[in-house]
Short mmCIF file of C-alpha atoms and ligand atoms in Angstrom, two decimals:
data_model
loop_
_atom_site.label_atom_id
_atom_site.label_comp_id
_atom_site.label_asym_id
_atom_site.label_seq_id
_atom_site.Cartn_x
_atom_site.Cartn_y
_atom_site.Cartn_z
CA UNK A 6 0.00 0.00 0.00
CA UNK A 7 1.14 3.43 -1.26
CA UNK A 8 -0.36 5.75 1.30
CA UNK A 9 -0.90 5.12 4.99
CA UNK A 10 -4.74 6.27 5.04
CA UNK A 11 -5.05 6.87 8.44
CA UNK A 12 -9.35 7.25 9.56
CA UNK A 13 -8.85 6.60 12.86
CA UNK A 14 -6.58 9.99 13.12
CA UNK A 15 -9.45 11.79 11.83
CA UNK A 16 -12.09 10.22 13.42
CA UNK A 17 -10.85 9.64 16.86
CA UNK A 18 -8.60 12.08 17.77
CA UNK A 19 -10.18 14.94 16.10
CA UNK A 20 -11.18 17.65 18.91
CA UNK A 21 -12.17 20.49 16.54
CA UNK A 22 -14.33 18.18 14.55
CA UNK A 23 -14.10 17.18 10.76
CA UNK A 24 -16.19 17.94 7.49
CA UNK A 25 -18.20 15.53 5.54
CA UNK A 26 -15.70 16.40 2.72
CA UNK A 27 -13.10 15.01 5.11
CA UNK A 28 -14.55 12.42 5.79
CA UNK A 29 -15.62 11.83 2.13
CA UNK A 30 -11.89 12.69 1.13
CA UNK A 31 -10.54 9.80 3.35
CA UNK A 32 -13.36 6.88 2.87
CA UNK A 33 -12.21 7.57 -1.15
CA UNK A 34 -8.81 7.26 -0.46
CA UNK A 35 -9.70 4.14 1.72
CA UNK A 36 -11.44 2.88 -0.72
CA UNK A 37 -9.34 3.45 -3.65
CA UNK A 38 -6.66 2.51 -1.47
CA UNK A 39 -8.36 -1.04 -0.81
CA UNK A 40 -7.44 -0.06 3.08
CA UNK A 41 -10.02 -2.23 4.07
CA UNK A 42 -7.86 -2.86 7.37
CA UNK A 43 -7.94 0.71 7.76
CA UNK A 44 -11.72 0.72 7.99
CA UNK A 45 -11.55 -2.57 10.30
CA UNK A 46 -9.42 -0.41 12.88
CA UNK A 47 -11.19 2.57 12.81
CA UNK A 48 -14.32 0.69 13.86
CA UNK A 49 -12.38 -1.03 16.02
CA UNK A 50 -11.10 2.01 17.74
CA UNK A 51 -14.75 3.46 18.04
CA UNK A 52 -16.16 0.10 19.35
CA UNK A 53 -13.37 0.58 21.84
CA UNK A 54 -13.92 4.10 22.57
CA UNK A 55 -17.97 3.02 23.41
CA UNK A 56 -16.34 0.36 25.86
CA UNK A 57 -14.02 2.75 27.49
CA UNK A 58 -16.55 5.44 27.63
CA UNK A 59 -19.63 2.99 28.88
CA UNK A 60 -17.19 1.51 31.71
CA UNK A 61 -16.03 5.35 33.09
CA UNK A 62 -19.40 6.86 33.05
CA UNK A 63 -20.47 3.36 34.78
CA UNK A 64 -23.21 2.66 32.28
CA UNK A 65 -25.45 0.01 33.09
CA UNK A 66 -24.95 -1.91 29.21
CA UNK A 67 -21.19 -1.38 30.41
CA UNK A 68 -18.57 -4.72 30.58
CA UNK A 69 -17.80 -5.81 34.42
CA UNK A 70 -15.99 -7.93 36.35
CA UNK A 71 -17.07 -8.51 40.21
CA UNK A 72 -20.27 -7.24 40.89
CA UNK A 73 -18.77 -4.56 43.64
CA UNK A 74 -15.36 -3.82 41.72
CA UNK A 75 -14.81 -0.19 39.81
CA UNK A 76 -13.01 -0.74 36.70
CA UNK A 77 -10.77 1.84 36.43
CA UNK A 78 -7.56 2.32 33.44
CA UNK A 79 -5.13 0.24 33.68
CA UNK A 80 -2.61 1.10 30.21
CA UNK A 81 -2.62 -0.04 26.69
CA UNK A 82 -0.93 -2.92 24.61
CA UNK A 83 -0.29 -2.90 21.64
CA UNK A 84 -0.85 -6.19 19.50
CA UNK A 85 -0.80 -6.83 15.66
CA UNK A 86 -4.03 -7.98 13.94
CA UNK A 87 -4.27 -10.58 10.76
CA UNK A 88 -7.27 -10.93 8.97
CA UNK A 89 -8.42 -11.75 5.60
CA UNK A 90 -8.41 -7.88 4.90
CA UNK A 91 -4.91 -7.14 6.07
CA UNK A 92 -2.62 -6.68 8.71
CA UNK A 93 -2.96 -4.09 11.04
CA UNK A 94 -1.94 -2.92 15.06
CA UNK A 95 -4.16 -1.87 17.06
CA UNK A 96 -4.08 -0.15 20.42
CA UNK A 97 -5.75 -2.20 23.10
CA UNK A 98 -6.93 -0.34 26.32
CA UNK A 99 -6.74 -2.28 29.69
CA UNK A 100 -9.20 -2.43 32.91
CA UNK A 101 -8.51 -3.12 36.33
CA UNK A 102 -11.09 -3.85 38.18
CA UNK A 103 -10.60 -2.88 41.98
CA UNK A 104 -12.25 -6.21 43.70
CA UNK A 105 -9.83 -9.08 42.51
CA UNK A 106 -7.40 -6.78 40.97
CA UNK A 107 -8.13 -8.79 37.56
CA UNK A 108 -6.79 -6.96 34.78
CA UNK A 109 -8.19 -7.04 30.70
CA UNK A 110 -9.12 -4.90 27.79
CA UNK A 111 -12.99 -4.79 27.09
CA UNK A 112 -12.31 -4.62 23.36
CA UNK A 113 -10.54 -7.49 23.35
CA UNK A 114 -13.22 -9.67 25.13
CA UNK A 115 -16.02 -7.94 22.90
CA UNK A 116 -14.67 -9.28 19.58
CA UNK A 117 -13.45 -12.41 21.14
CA UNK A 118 -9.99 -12.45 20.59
CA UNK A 119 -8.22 -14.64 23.21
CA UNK A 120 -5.53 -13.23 25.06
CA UNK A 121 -2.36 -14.63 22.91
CA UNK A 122 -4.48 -14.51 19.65
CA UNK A 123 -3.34 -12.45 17.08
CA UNK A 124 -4.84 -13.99 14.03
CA UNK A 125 -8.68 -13.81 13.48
CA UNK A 126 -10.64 -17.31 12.68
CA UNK A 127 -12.15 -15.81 9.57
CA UNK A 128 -9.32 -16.92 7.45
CA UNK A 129 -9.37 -20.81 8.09
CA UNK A 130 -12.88 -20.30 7.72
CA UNK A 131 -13.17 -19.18 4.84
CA UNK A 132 -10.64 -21.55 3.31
CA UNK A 133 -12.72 -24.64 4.98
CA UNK A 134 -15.64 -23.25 2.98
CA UNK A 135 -13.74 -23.12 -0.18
CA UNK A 136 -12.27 -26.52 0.23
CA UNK A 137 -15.97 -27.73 1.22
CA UNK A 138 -17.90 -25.92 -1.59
CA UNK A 139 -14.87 -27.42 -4.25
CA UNK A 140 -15.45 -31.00 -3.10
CA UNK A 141 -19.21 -29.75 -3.02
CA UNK A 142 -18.89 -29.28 -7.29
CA UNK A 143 -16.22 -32.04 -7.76
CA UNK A 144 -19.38 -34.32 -6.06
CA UNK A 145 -21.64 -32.63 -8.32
CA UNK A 146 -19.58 -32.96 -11.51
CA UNK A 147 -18.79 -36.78 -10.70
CA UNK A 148 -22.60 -37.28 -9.72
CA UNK A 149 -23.38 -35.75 -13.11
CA UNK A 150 -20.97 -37.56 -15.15
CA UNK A 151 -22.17 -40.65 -13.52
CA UNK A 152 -25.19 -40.35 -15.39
CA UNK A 153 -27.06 -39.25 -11.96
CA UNK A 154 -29.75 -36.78 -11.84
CA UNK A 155 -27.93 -32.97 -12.73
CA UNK A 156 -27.85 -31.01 -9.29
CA UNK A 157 -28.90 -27.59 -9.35
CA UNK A 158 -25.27 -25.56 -8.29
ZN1 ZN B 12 -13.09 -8.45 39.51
#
């Protein structure tokens, strides 16, 4: 990739605000760009931000631990991401909550990404599917040749 389109600068960690032709200027860029991953981590960092923001202002929808604990901040890590639409890192913010001194970062339980994991499921997913749905036609093509009824594909 040619140019580092960075959203989540924009979107995030704009104070003053942006305009829709901003906006419009970067999605275009992203787009043209193919920085799908780009897109992936800017909704990442806003899911995160709605996490952060639910748990501080002690929201009742927000993520908990004990039942009596505070969560409170507790630093970042960084960690790289690999998915089907790129590689990207990704800021992770970490909790402590002030019961059992448990420490974890919301956005990382949200999406389900284990604590070592650095590589989404998607991936082998997909490629199961693809292996499936090629033995699926080979199947077909050998029941047709077989003189079998023709399957509708
Ligand atoms: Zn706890």
């Amino acid at each position: 990739m040619q140019s580092k389109v960075s959203m989540d600068l924009l979107v995030c960690q704009s104070e003053n605000g942006f305009s829709l032709d901003e906006l419009v200027k970067k999605l275009s860029e992203a787009y043209e760009n193919k920085a799908f991953s780009e897109f992936l981590r800017t909704i990442l960092m806003l899911t995160q931000e709605v996490l952060i923001y639910r748990i501080l202002n002690e929201k009742k929808n927000a993520m908990e631990c004990c039942p009596e604990g505070h969560l409170t901040l507790n630093g970042s890590f960084k960690r790289n991401i690999r998915t089907s639409l790129g590689e990207f890192s990704m800021p992770f913010i970490r909790v402590r909550c002030s019961k059992c001194g448990k420490t974890f970062a919301p956005l990382q339980r949200f999406i389900g990404l284990e604590r070592y994991q650095t590589k989404t499921n998607e991936l082998e997913k997909l490629i199961v599917e693809a292996a499936s749905e090629t033995s699926y036609r080979r199947a077909v093509k050998e029941i047709e040749r077989d003189g079998k009824l023709p399957v509708a594909v």
